[in-house]
PDB file of C-alpha atoms (C1' of nucleotides) in Angstrom:
ATOM      1  CA  MET C 282      -9.969   5.019  -0.431  1.00  0.00           C
ATOM      2  CA  THR C 283     -11.756   3.427   2.493  1.00  0.00           C
ATOM      3  CA  GLU C 284     -11.634   0.124   0.713  1.00  0.00           C
ATOM      4  CA  THR C 285      -9.075  -2.578   1.129  1.00  0.00           C
ATOM      5  CA  PHE C 286      -7.162  -3.675  -1.888  1.00  0.00           C
ATOM      6  CA  ARG C 287      -8.721  -7.083  -2.010  1.00  0.00           C
ATOM      7  CA  THR C 288     -12.186  -5.613  -1.973  1.00  0.00           C
ATOM      8  CA  GLU C 289     -11.403  -3.627  -5.070  1.00  0.00           C
ATOM      9  CA  LEU C 290     -10.293  -6.806  -6.716  1.00  0.00           C
ATOM     10  CA  MET C 291     -13.505  -8.570  -5.947  1.00  0.00           C
ATOM     11  CA  ARG C 292     -15.592  -5.573  -6.813  1.00  0.00           C
ATOM     12  CA  GLY C 293     -14.476  -5.392 -10.360  1.00  0.00           C
ATOM     13  CA  SER C 294     -11.473  -6.388 -12.371  1.00  0.00           C
ATOM     14  CA  LEU C 295     -12.097  -3.476 -14.664  1.00  0.00           C
ATOM     15  CA  ASP C 296      -9.274  -1.298 -13.377  1.00  0.00           C
ATOM     16  CA  LEU C 297      -6.969  -4.246 -13.753  1.00  0.00           C
ATOM     17  CA  MET C 298      -8.144  -4.883 -17.295  1.00  0.00           C
ATOM     18  CA  ILE C 299      -7.629  -1.277 -18.335  1.00  0.00           C
ATOM     19  CA  LEU C 300      -4.165  -1.187 -16.859  1.00  0.00           C
ATOM     20  CA  SER C 301      -3.177  -4.448 -18.519  1.00  0.00           C
ATOM     21  CA  VAL C 302      -4.463  -3.296 -21.885  1.00  0.00           C
ATOM     22  CA  LEU C 303      -2.429  -0.118 -21.508  1.00  0.00           C
ATOM     23  CA  ALA C 304       0.604  -2.225 -20.680  1.00  0.00           C
ATOM     24  CA  GLU C 305       0.619  -3.202 -24.338  1.00  0.00           C
ATOM     25  CA  GLY C 306       1.237   0.398 -25.285  1.00  0.00           C
ATOM     26  CA  GLU C 307      -0.257   3.882 -25.484  1.00  0.00           C
ATOM     27  CA  LYS C 308      -3.942   3.863 -26.373  1.00  0.00           C
ATOM     28  CA  TYR C 309      -6.865   6.275 -26.522  1.00  0.00           C
ATOM     29  CA  GLY C 310     -10.216   5.595 -24.920  1.00  0.00           C
ATOM     30  CA  TYR C 311     -12.086   4.220 -27.863  1.00  0.00           C
ATOM     31  CA  LEU C 312      -9.156   1.969 -28.702  1.00  0.00           C
ATOM     32  CA  ILE C 313      -8.954   0.678 -25.136  1.00  0.00           C
ATOM     33  CA  GLN C 314     -12.604  -0.208 -25.341  1.00  0.00           C
ATOM     34  CA  GLN C 315     -12.073  -2.143 -28.554  1.00  0.00           C
ATOM     35  CA  SER C 316      -8.925  -3.890 -27.347  1.00  0.00           C
ATOM     36  CA  LEU C 317     -10.685  -5.088 -24.256  1.00  0.00           C
ATOM     37  CA  ARG C 318     -13.754  -6.255 -26.113  1.00  0.00           C
ATOM     38  CA  ASP C 319     -11.659  -8.082 -28.686  1.00  0.00           C
ATOM     39  CA  SER C 320      -9.262  -9.753 -26.284  1.00  0.00           C
ATOM     40  CA  SER C 321     -12.141 -10.969 -24.149  1.00  0.00           C
ATOM     41  CA  HIS C 322     -14.235 -12.013 -27.130  1.00  0.00           C
ATOM     42  CA  GLY C 323     -16.939  -9.585 -26.108  1.00  0.00           C
ATOM     43  CA  ARG C 324     -17.133 -10.794 -22.545  1.00  0.00           C
ATOM     44  CA  ALA C 325     -15.649  -7.627 -21.079  1.00  0.00           C
ATOM     45  CA  ASP C 326     -17.228  -4.644 -22.758  1.00  0.00           C
ATOM     46  CA  PRO C 327     -17.238  -1.491 -20.629  1.00  0.00           C
ATOM     47  CA  LYS C 328     -19.437   1.287 -21.995  1.00  0.00           C
ATOM     48  CA  ALA C 329     -18.274   4.809 -22.700  1.00  0.00           C
ATOM     49  CA  GLY C 330     -20.152   6.044 -19.647  1.00  0.00           C
ATOM     50  CA  THR C 331     -18.080   3.649 -17.587  1.00  0.00           C
ATOM     51  CA  LEU C 332     -14.776   3.992 -19.331  1.00  0.00           C
ATOM     52  CA  TYR C 333     -14.174   7.740 -19.428  1.00  0.00           C
ATOM     53  CA  PRO C 334     -14.902   8.470 -15.774  1.00  0.00           C
ATOM     54  CA  LEU C 335     -12.752   5.466 -14.931  1.00  0.00           C
ATOM     55  CA  LEU C 336      -9.862   6.800 -16.998  1.00  0.00           C
ATOM     56  CA  GLN C 337     -10.173  10.151 -15.238  1.00  0.00           C
ATOM     57  CA  ARG C 338     -10.060   8.401 -11.906  1.00  0.00           C
ATOM     58  CA  LEU C 339      -6.968   6.417 -12.863  1.00  0.00           C
ATOM     59  CA  GLU C 340      -5.322   9.626 -14.022  1.00  0.00           C
ATOM     60  CA  ASN C 341      -6.195  11.373 -10.770  1.00  0.00           C
ATOM     61  CA  GLU C 342      -4.536   8.489  -8.969  1.00  0.00           C
ATOM     62  CA  LYS C 343      -1.441   9.039 -11.133  1.00  0.00           C
ATOM     63  CA  LEU C 344      -1.633   5.489 -12.447  1.00  0.00           C
ATOM     64  CA  ILE C 345      -1.937   6.678 -16.032  1.00  0.00           C
ATOM     65  CA  ARG C 346      -1.114   9.880 -17.868  1.00  0.00           C
ATOM     66  CA  SER C 347      -2.693  11.419 -20.935  1.00  0.00           C
ATOM     67  CA  ARG C 348      -1.861  13.682 -23.835  1.00  0.00           C
ATOM     68  CA  TRP C 349      -4.113  15.174 -26.494  1.00  0.00           C
ATOM     69  CA  GLU C 350      -3.382  14.297 -30.056  1.00  0.00           C
ATOM     70  CA  SER C 351      -2.976  17.537 -31.939  1.00  0.00           C
ATOM     71  CA  GLU C 352      -2.529  18.047 -35.689  1.00  0.00           C
ATOM     72  CA  THR C 353      -5.509  15.971 -36.779  1.00  0.00           C
ATOM     73  CA  GLY C 354      -9.076  17.187 -36.554  1.00  0.00           C
ATOM     74  CA  ARG C 355      -9.870  14.083 -34.540  1.00  0.00           C
ATOM     75  CA  ARG C 356      -9.903  14.699 -30.829  1.00  0.00           C
ATOM     76  CA  ARG C 357      -8.010  11.783 -29.343  1.00  0.00           C
ATOM     77  CA  LYS C 358      -6.679  11.540 -25.835  1.00  0.00           C
ATOM     78  CA  TRP C 359      -3.858   9.057 -25.576  1.00  0.00           C
ATOM     79  CA  TYR C 360      -3.297   7.272 -22.294  1.00  0.00           C
ATOM     80  CA  SER C 361      -0.232   5.458 -21.050  1.00  0.00           C
ATOM     81  CA  LEU C 362       0.916   3.851 -17.814  1.00  0.00           C
ATOM     82  CA  THR C 363       2.981   5.776 -15.324  1.00  0.00           C
ATOM     83  CA  ALA C 364       5.675   4.079 -13.259  1.00  0.00           C
ATOM     84  CA  LYS C 365       3.193   3.998 -10.412  1.00  0.00           C
ATOM     85  CA  GLY C 366       0.638   2.416 -12.730  1.00  0.00           C
ATOM     86  CA  LYS C 367       3.041  -0.308 -13.823  1.00  0.00           C
ATOM     87  CA  LYS C 368       3.845  -1.088 -10.221  1.00  0.00           C
ATOM     88  CA  LYS C 369       0.177  -1.183  -9.318  1.00  0.00           C
ATOM     89  CA  LEU C 370      -0.564  -3.444 -12.246  1.00  0.00           C
ATOM     90  CA  GLN C 371       2.071  -5.947 -11.184  1.00  0.00           C
ATOM     91  CA  VAL C 372       0.990  -6.089  -7.570  1.00  0.00           C
ATOM     92  CA  GLN C 373      -2.676  -6.256  -8.438  1.00  0.00           C
ATOM     93  CA  ALA C 374      -2.106  -8.903 -11.091  1.00  0.00           C
ATOM     94  CA  GLU C 375      -0.358 -11.117  -8.591  1.00  0.00           C
ATOM     95  CA  GLU C 376      -3.188 -10.681  -6.105  1.00  0.00           C
ATOM     96  CA  TRP C 377      -5.637 -11.479  -8.854  1.00  0.00           C
ATOM     97  CA  PHE C 378      -3.907 -14.763  -9.582  1.00  0.00           C
ATOM     98  CA  GLU C 379      -4.008 -15.677  -5.917  1.00  0.00           C
ATOM     99  CA  LEU C 380      -7.694 -14.943  -5.533  1.00  0.00           C
ATOM    100  CA  THR C 381      -8.435 -16.693  -8.801  1.00  0.00           C
ATOM    101  CA  ALA C 382      -6.640 -19.797  -7.617  1.00  0.00           C
ATOM    102  CA  CYS C 383      -8.812 -19.874  -4.492  1.00  0.00           C
ATOM    103  CA  LEU C 384     -12.031 -19.472  -6.415  1.00  0.00           C
ATOM    104  CA  GLU C 385     -10.909 -22.045  -8.923  1.00  0.00           C
ATOM    105  CA  LYS C 386     -10.475 -24.546  -6.132  1.00  0.00           C
ATOM    106  CA  LEU C 387     -14.012 -23.803  -4.985  1.00  0.00           C
ATOM    107  CA  LEU C 388     -15.466 -24.031  -8.461  1.00  0.00           C
ATOM    108  CA  LYS C 389     -13.622 -27.050  -9.821  1.00  0.00           C
ATOM    109  CA  PRO C 390     -15.915 -29.586  -8.162  1.00  0.00           C
ATOM    110  CA  VAL C 391     -18.934 -27.658  -9.385  1.00  0.00           C
ATOM    111  CA  VAL C 392     -18.117 -27.604 -13.058  1.00  0.00           C
ATOM    112  CA  GLN C 393     -16.735 -31.109 -13.105  1.00  0.00           C
ATOM    113  CA  ILE C 394     -20.119 -32.526 -12.269  1.00  0.00           C
ATOM    114  CA  SER C 395     -21.561 -30.811 -15.304  1.00  0.00           C
ATOM    115  CA  PRO C 396     -19.727 -32.330 -18.277  1.00  0.00           C
ATOM    116  CA  LYS C 397     -20.112 -35.827 -16.863  1.00  0.00           C
ATOM    117  CA  PRO C 398     -21.908 -38.068 -19.381  1.00  0.00           C
ATOM    118  CA  ALA C 399     -25.272 -39.099 -17.902  1.00  0.00           C
TER     119      ALA C 399
ATOM    120  CA  MET Z 260     -32.205  -7.110 -13.056  1.00  0.00           C
ATOM    121  CA  THR Z 261     -31.201  -4.589 -15.696  1.00  0.00           C
ATOM    122  CA  GLU Z 262     -27.694  -5.983 -15.647  1.00  0.00           C
ATOM    123  CA  THR Z 263     -26.234  -8.487 -17.990  1.00  0.00           C
ATOM    124  CA  PHE Z 264     -24.807 -11.613 -16.571  1.00  0.00           C
ATOM    125  CA  ARG Z 265     -21.270 -10.719 -17.417  1.00  0.00           C
ATOM    126  CA  THR Z 266     -21.531  -7.431 -15.642  1.00  0.00           C
ATOM    127  CA  GLU Z 267     -22.436  -9.199 -12.455  1.00  0.00           C
ATOM    128  CA  LEU Z 268     -19.408 -11.344 -12.940  1.00  0.00           C
ATOM    129  CA  MET Z 269     -17.104  -8.406 -13.272  1.00  0.00           C
ATOM    130  CA  ARG Z 270     -18.782  -6.529 -10.507  1.00  0.00           C
ATOM    131  CA  GLY Z 271     -18.000  -9.102  -7.926  1.00  0.00           C
ATOM    132  CA  SER Z 272     -17.596 -12.811  -7.708  1.00  0.00           C
ATOM    133  CA  LEU Z 273     -19.233 -12.729  -4.331  1.00  0.00           C
ATOM    134  CA  ASP Z 274     -22.527 -14.286  -5.370  1.00  0.00           C
ATOM    135  CA  LEU Z 275     -20.596 -17.012  -7.075  1.00  0.00           C
ATOM    136  CA  MET Z 276     -18.477 -17.617  -4.004  1.00  0.00           C
ATOM    137  CA  ILE Z 277     -21.494 -17.860  -1.727  1.00  0.00           C
ATOM    138  CA  LEU Z 278     -23.225 -20.288  -4.046  1.00  0.00           C
ATOM    139  CA  SER Z 279     -20.140 -22.455  -4.386  1.00  0.00           C
ATOM    140  CA  VAL Z 280     -19.623 -22.543  -0.636  1.00  0.00           C
ATOM    141  CA  LEU Z 281     -23.231 -23.617  -0.223  1.00  0.00           C
ATOM    142  CA  ALA Z 282     -22.680 -26.319  -2.819  1.00  0.00           C
ATOM    143  CA  GLU Z 283     -20.614 -28.076  -0.164  1.00  0.00           C
ATOM    144  CA  GLY Z 284     -23.703 -28.383   2.007  1.00  0.00           C
ATOM    145  CA  GLU Z 285     -26.182 -26.531   4.165  1.00  0.00           C
ATOM    146  CA  LYS Z 286     -24.634 -23.656   6.100  1.00  0.00           C
ATOM    147  CA  TYR Z 287     -25.742 -20.700   8.208  1.00  0.00           C
ATOM    148  CA  GLY Z 288     -24.542 -17.161   7.620  1.00  0.00           C
ATOM    149  CA  TYR Z 289     -21.732 -16.991  10.080  1.00  0.00           C
ATOM    150  CA  LEU Z 290     -20.453 -20.348   8.880  1.00  0.00           C
ATOM    151  CA  ILE Z 291     -20.563 -19.234   5.262  1.00  0.00           C
ATOM    152  CA  GLN Z 292     -18.490 -16.228   6.217  1.00  0.00           C
ATOM    153  CA  GLN Z 293     -15.897 -18.407   7.904  1.00  0.00           C
ATOM    154  CA  SER Z 294     -15.797 -21.002   5.128  1.00  0.00           C
ATOM    155  CA  LEU Z 295     -15.186 -18.319   2.580  1.00  0.00           C
ATOM    156  CA  ARG Z 296     -12.519 -16.600   4.611  1.00  0.00           C
ATOM    157  CA  ASP Z 297     -10.755 -19.853   5.313  1.00  0.00           C
ATOM    158  CA  SER Z 298     -10.876 -21.264   1.804  1.00  0.00           C
ATOM    159  CA  SER Z 299      -9.561 -18.004   0.380  1.00  0.00           C
ATOM    160  CA  HIS Z 300      -6.939 -17.624   3.096  1.00  0.00           C
ATOM    161  CA  GLY Z 301      -8.526 -14.351   4.168  1.00  0.00           C
ATOM    162  CA  ARG Z 302      -8.562 -12.865   0.707  1.00  0.00           C
ATOM    163  CA  ALA Z 303     -12.342 -12.996   0.403  1.00  0.00           C
ATOM    164  CA  ASP Z 304     -13.865 -11.755   3.610  1.00  0.00           C
ATOM    165  CA  PRO Z 305     -17.355 -10.290   3.205  1.00  0.00           C
ATOM    166  CA  LYS Z 306     -18.618  -8.438   6.270  1.00  0.00           C
ATOM    167  CA  ALA Z 307     -21.859  -9.228   8.035  1.00  0.00           C
ATOM    168  CA  GLY Z 308     -23.402  -6.065   6.643  1.00  0.00           C
ATOM    169  CA  THR Z 309     -22.635  -7.371   3.181  1.00  0.00           C
ATOM    170  CA  LEU Z 310     -23.435 -11.001   3.711  1.00  0.00           C
ATOM    171  CA  TYR Z 311     -26.916 -10.933   5.221  1.00  0.00           C
ATOM    172  CA  PRO Z 312     -28.527  -8.586   2.690  1.00  0.00           C
ATOM    173  CA  LEU Z 313     -26.840 -10.667  -0.002  1.00  0.00           C
ATOM    174  CA  LEU Z 314     -28.316 -13.858   1.390  1.00  0.00           C
ATOM    175  CA  GLN Z 315     -31.736 -12.248   1.476  1.00  0.00           C
ATOM    176  CA  ARG Z 316     -31.332 -11.237  -2.125  1.00  0.00           C
ATOM    177  CA  LEU Z 317     -30.297 -14.730  -3.176  1.00  0.00           C
ATOM    178  CA  GLU Z 318     -33.308 -16.115  -1.335  1.00  0.00           C
ATOM    179  CA  ASN Z 319     -35.626 -13.624  -3.031  1.00  0.00           C
ATOM    180  CA  GLU Z 320     -34.230 -14.829  -6.333  1.00  0.00           C
ATOM    181  CA  LYS Z 321     -35.036 -18.403  -5.250  1.00  0.00           C
ATOM    182  CA  LEU Z 322     -31.412 -19.427  -5.645  1.00  0.00           C
ATOM    183  CA  ILE Z 323     -31.201 -20.504  -2.017  1.00  0.00           C
ATOM    184  CA  ARG Z 324     -33.705 -21.452   0.654  1.00  0.00           C
ATOM    185  CA  SER Z 325     -33.506 -21.099   4.424  1.00  0.00           C
ATOM    186  CA  ARG Z 326     -34.847 -22.668   7.580  1.00  0.00           C
ATOM    187  CA  TRP Z 327     -34.526 -21.539  11.164  1.00  0.00           C
ATOM    188  CA  GLU Z 328     -32.817 -23.855  13.573  1.00  0.00           C
ATOM    189  CA  SER Z 329     -35.144 -24.368  16.478  1.00  0.00           C
ATOM    190  CA  GLU Z 330     -34.476 -26.274  19.717  1.00  0.00           C
ATOM    191  CA  THR Z 331     -31.225 -24.546  20.625  1.00  0.00           C
ATOM    192  CA  GLY Z 332     -31.069 -21.078  22.159  1.00  0.00           C
ATOM    193  CA  ARG Z 333     -28.820 -20.034  19.302  1.00  0.00           C
ATOM    194  CA  ARG Z 334     -30.656 -18.355  16.478  1.00  0.00           C
ATOM    195  CA  ARG Z 335     -29.268 -19.913  13.356  1.00  0.00           C
ATOM    196  CA  LYS Z 336     -30.665 -19.635   9.872  1.00  0.00           C
ATOM    197  CA  TRP Z 337     -29.523 -22.478   7.675  1.00  0.00           C
ATOM    198  CA  TYR Z 338     -29.215 -21.879   3.957  1.00  0.00           C
ATOM    199  CA  SER Z 339     -29.056 -24.387   1.119  1.00  0.00           C
ATOM    200  CA  LEU Z 340     -29.070 -24.299  -2.659  1.00  0.00           C
ATOM    201  CA  THR Z 341     -32.287 -24.715  -4.590  1.00  0.00           C
ATOM    202  CA  ALA Z 342     -32.375 -26.517  -7.931  1.00  0.00           C
ATOM    203  CA  LYS Z 343     -32.390 -23.099  -9.572  1.00  0.00           C
ATOM    204  CA  GLY Z 344     -29.389 -22.126  -7.476  1.00  0.00           C
ATOM    205  CA  LYS Z 345     -27.433 -25.195  -8.533  1.00  0.00           C
ATOM    206  CA  LYS Z 346     -28.188 -24.503 -12.157  1.00  0.00           C
ATOM    207  CA  LYS Z 347     -27.175 -20.870 -11.785  1.00  0.00           C
ATOM    208  CA  LEU Z 348     -23.970 -21.890 -10.064  1.00  0.00           C
ATOM    209  CA  GLN Z 349     -22.992 -24.183 -12.903  1.00  0.00           C
ATOM    210  CA  VAL Z 350     -23.694 -21.680 -15.654  1.00  0.00           C
ATOM    211  CA  GLN Z 351     -22.029 -18.839 -13.811  1.00  0.00           C
ATOM    212  CA  ALA Z 352     -19.021 -20.971 -12.934  1.00  0.00           C
ATOM    213  CA  GLU Z 353     -18.465 -21.810 -16.568  1.00  0.00           C
ATOM    214  CA  GLU Z 354     -18.723 -18.146 -17.539  1.00  0.00           C
ATOM    215  CA  TRP Z 355     -16.301 -17.306 -14.776  1.00  0.00           C
ATOM    216  CA  PHE Z 356     -13.721 -19.726 -16.161  1.00  0.00           C
ATOM    217  CA  GLU Z 357     -14.085 -18.208 -19.609  1.00  0.00           C
ATOM    218  CA  LEU Z 358     -13.634 -14.648 -18.441  1.00  0.00           C
ATOM    219  CA  THR Z 359     -10.780 -15.680 -16.178  1.00  0.00           C
ATOM    220  CA  ALA Z 360      -9.009 -17.313 -19.093  1.00  0.00           C
ATOM    221  CA  CYS Z 361      -9.218 -14.056 -21.055  1.00  0.00           C
ATOM    222  CA  LEU Z 362      -7.887 -11.974 -18.204  1.00  0.00           C
ATOM    223  CA  GLU Z 363      -5.160 -14.499 -17.566  1.00  0.00           C
ATOM    224  CA  LYS Z 364      -3.982 -14.112 -21.122  1.00  0.00           C
ATOM    225  CA  LEU Z 365      -3.847 -10.359 -20.622  1.00  0.00           C
ATOM    226  CA  LEU Z 366      -2.041 -10.619 -17.314  1.00  0.00           C
ATOM    227  CA  LYS Z 367       0.447 -13.368 -18.081  1.00  0.00           C
ATOM    228  CA  PRO Z 368       2.946 -11.079 -19.823  1.00  0.00           C
ATOM    229  CA  VAL Z 369       2.639  -8.600 -16.968  1.00  0.00           C
ATOM    230  CA  VAL Z 370       3.510 -10.912 -14.127  1.00  0.00           C
ATOM    231  CA  GLN Z 371       6.154 -12.758 -16.075  1.00  0.00           C
ATOM    232  CA  ILE Z 372       8.258  -9.651 -16.295  1.00  0.00           C
ATOM    233  CA  SER Z 373       8.253  -9.442 -12.536  1.00  0.00           C
ATOM    234  CA  PRO Z 374       9.961 -12.658 -11.375  1.00  0.00           C
ATOM    235  CA  LYS Z 375      12.642 -12.249 -14.037  1.00  0.00           C
ATOM    236  CA  PRO Z 376      16.103 -12.143 -12.384  1.00  0.00           C
ATOM    237  CA  ALA Z 377      17.606  -8.695 -13.099  1.00  0.00           C
TER     238      ALA Z 377
ATOM    239  C1'  DT X 106     -19.003  -8.729  36.115  1.00  0.00           C
ATOM    240  C1'  DC X 107     -16.997  -7.743  31.843  1.00  0.00           C
ATOM    241  C1'  DC X 108     -15.237  -8.898  27.578  1.00  0.00           C
ATOM    242  C1'  DT X 109     -15.069 -11.636  23.551  1.00  0.00           C
ATOM    243  C1'  DA X 110     -16.974 -14.790  20.175  1.00  0.00           C
ATOM    244  C1'  DT X 111     -21.101 -16.199  18.104  1.00  0.00           C
ATOM    245  C1'  DA X 112     -25.246 -14.974  15.288  1.00  0.00           C
ATOM    246  C1'  DT X 113     -28.479 -12.159  12.614  1.00  0.00           C
ATOM    247  C1'  DA X 114     -30.071  -7.789  10.946  1.00  0.00           C
ATOM    248  C1'  DT X 115     -30.727  -2.752   9.458  1.00  0.00           C
ATOM    249  C1'  DA X 116     -29.375   2.062   8.108  1.00  0.00           C
ATOM    250  C1'  DG X 117     -26.493   5.342   5.834  1.00  0.00           C
ATOM    251  C1'  DA X 118     -22.738   6.442   2.938  1.00  0.00           C
ATOM    252  C1'  DC X 119     -19.739   5.592  -0.743  1.00  0.00           C
ATOM    253  C1'  DT X 120     -18.291   3.535  -5.127  1.00  0.00           C
ATOM    254  C1'  DT X 121     -18.985   1.176  -9.499  1.00  0.00           C
ATOM    255  C1'  DC X 122     -21.203   0.628 -13.558  1.00  0.00           C
ATOM    256  C1'  DC X 123     -24.787   1.378 -16.829  1.00  0.00           C
ATOM    257  C1'  DG X 124     -28.164   3.833 -19.968  1.00  0.00           C
ATOM    258  C1'  DA X 125     -29.219   8.084 -21.935  1.00  0.00           C
ATOM    259  C1'  DT X 126     -27.748  12.042 -23.796  1.00  0.00           C
ATOM    260  C1'  DA X 127     -24.796  15.504 -25.885  1.00  0.00           C
ATOM    261  C1'  DC X 128     -21.442  17.195 -29.044  1.00  0.00           C
ATOM    262  C1'  DA X 129     -17.956  16.971 -32.821  1.00  0.00           C
ATOM    263  C1'  DT X 130     -15.430  14.745 -36.853  1.00  0.00           C
ATOM    264  C1'  DC X 131     -15.174  11.849 -40.812  1.00  0.00           C
ATOM    265  C1'  DA X 132     -16.637   8.582 -44.641  1.00  0.00           C
ATOM    266  C1'  DG X 133     -19.950   6.829 -47.706  1.00  0.00           C
ATOM    267  C1'  DG X 134     -24.373   6.738 -50.217  1.00  0.00           C
ATOM    268  C1'  DC X 135     -27.856   9.151 -52.636  1.00  0.00           C
TER     269       DC X 135
ATOM    270  C1'  DG U 294     -25.637  19.121 -50.490  1.00  0.00           C
ATOM    271  C1'  DC U 295     -27.733  16.054 -47.083  1.00  0.00           C
ATOM    272  C1'  DC U 296     -28.215  12.078 -44.289  1.00  0.00           C
ATOM    273  C1'  DT U 297     -26.562   8.247 -41.803  1.00  0.00           C
ATOM    274  C1'  DG U 298     -23.408   5.581 -39.365  1.00  0.00           C
ATOM    275  C1'  DA U 299     -18.930   4.893 -37.188  1.00  0.00           C
ATOM    276  C1'  DT U 300     -15.588   7.326 -34.525  1.00  0.00           C
ATOM    277  C1'  DG U 301     -14.331   9.864 -30.290  1.00  0.00           C
ATOM    278  C1'  DT U 302     -14.878  12.143 -25.712  1.00  0.00           C
ATOM    279  C1'  DA U 303     -17.708  13.538 -21.958  1.00  0.00           C
ATOM    280  C1'  DT U 304     -21.470  14.286 -18.300  1.00  0.00           C
ATOM    281  C1'  DC U 305     -25.670  13.163 -15.721  1.00  0.00           C
ATOM    282  C1'  DG U 306     -28.853  10.312 -13.142  1.00  0.00           C
ATOM    283  C1'  DG U 307     -29.929   6.065 -11.336  1.00  0.00           C
ATOM    284  C1'  DA U 308     -29.492   1.191  -9.968  1.00  0.00           C
ATOM    285  C1'  DA U 309     -26.895  -1.878  -7.420  1.00  0.00           C
ATOM    286  C1'  DG U 310     -23.152  -3.736  -4.328  1.00  0.00           C
ATOM    287  C1'  DT U 311     -20.231  -3.284  -0.297  1.00  0.00           C
ATOM    288  C1'  DC U 312     -18.587  -1.054   3.596  1.00  0.00           C
ATOM    289  C1'  DT U 313     -18.876   0.917   8.399  1.00  0.00           C
ATOM    290  C1'  DA U 314     -21.500   1.521  12.275  1.00  0.00           C
ATOM    291  C1'  DT U 315     -24.956   0.112  15.055  1.00  0.00           C
ATOM    292  C1'  DA U 316     -28.423  -2.881  17.367  1.00  0.00           C
ATOM    293  C1'  DT U 317     -29.822  -7.071  19.606  1.00  0.00           C
ATOM    294  C1'  DA U 318     -29.172 -11.579  21.851  1.00  0.00           C
ATOM    295  C1'  DT U 319     -26.753 -15.894  23.574  1.00  0.00           C
ATOM    296  C1'  DA U 320     -22.703 -18.366  25.295  1.00  0.00           C
ATOM    297  C1'  DG U 321     -18.243 -18.936  27.488  1.00  0.00           C
ATOM    298  C1'  DG U 322     -14.050 -17.497  29.850  1.00  0.00           C
ATOM    299  C1'  DA U 323     -11.267 -14.368  32.900  1.00  0.00           C
TER     300       DA U 323
END
DNA sequence: TCCTATATATAGACTTCCGATACATCAGGC
DNA sequence: GCCTGATGTATCGGAAGTCTATATATAGGA
């Protein structure tokens, strides 16, 4: 809470990733983990010990809500975005694009030296 | 050291930013701070208490080297990339572009809903 | 003289993320 | 029936990053 918004963004894009994955529809924890891993081709792969506390935090912040799946023996907790979460996602996504653009400008000259043929 | 490379990347792009700023040429701490703030239009603005320990860490990892400016009364410690630092910057920059591309794909549908006229 | 900008540095607190561990269900092999 | 692995959620302890606050010192302007 003491942190500025932009610091969060630098710190980790994980919140943002979770929110954007949930924007696709209601998901439970294990499914979120898989979605993220798949869509990033394994690059983003938060562990269970990271994911579940994070989901609790997001729920405490009223950005997502949850419901337990009954009926089946499987214990599944389904998460979905709240209105506040959707709003947050939009704002944060826009900020992310801005910061990314800045870093891209910094990094372009770096990577362009690399693929140069001898 | 226990962390994977991609975790670092998610955690914060700060290392990457510092290295890329130093790729422009030798700089001292305060100057690095300003360069970064300026080039990101204030979005990335690491504090002194963040920056100096970070620089020490990068130097311990032999990614940058430093020399004290003598002659003047001003105490200035000039930092520059080592060969290892340049290599690291290139590799990490490429990874950054890959991860960014994935996140962009996730976020595109989110932000495109926003500017839509009613 | 006092205040601000410049310049580097450390200490303490807070947050994030991970690895390890625990527990429960279900499917398949033997 | 038993074992193993994938599924599914959760907590704990620790490592690491970043912040705020603080300290010190020089330079320049009001």
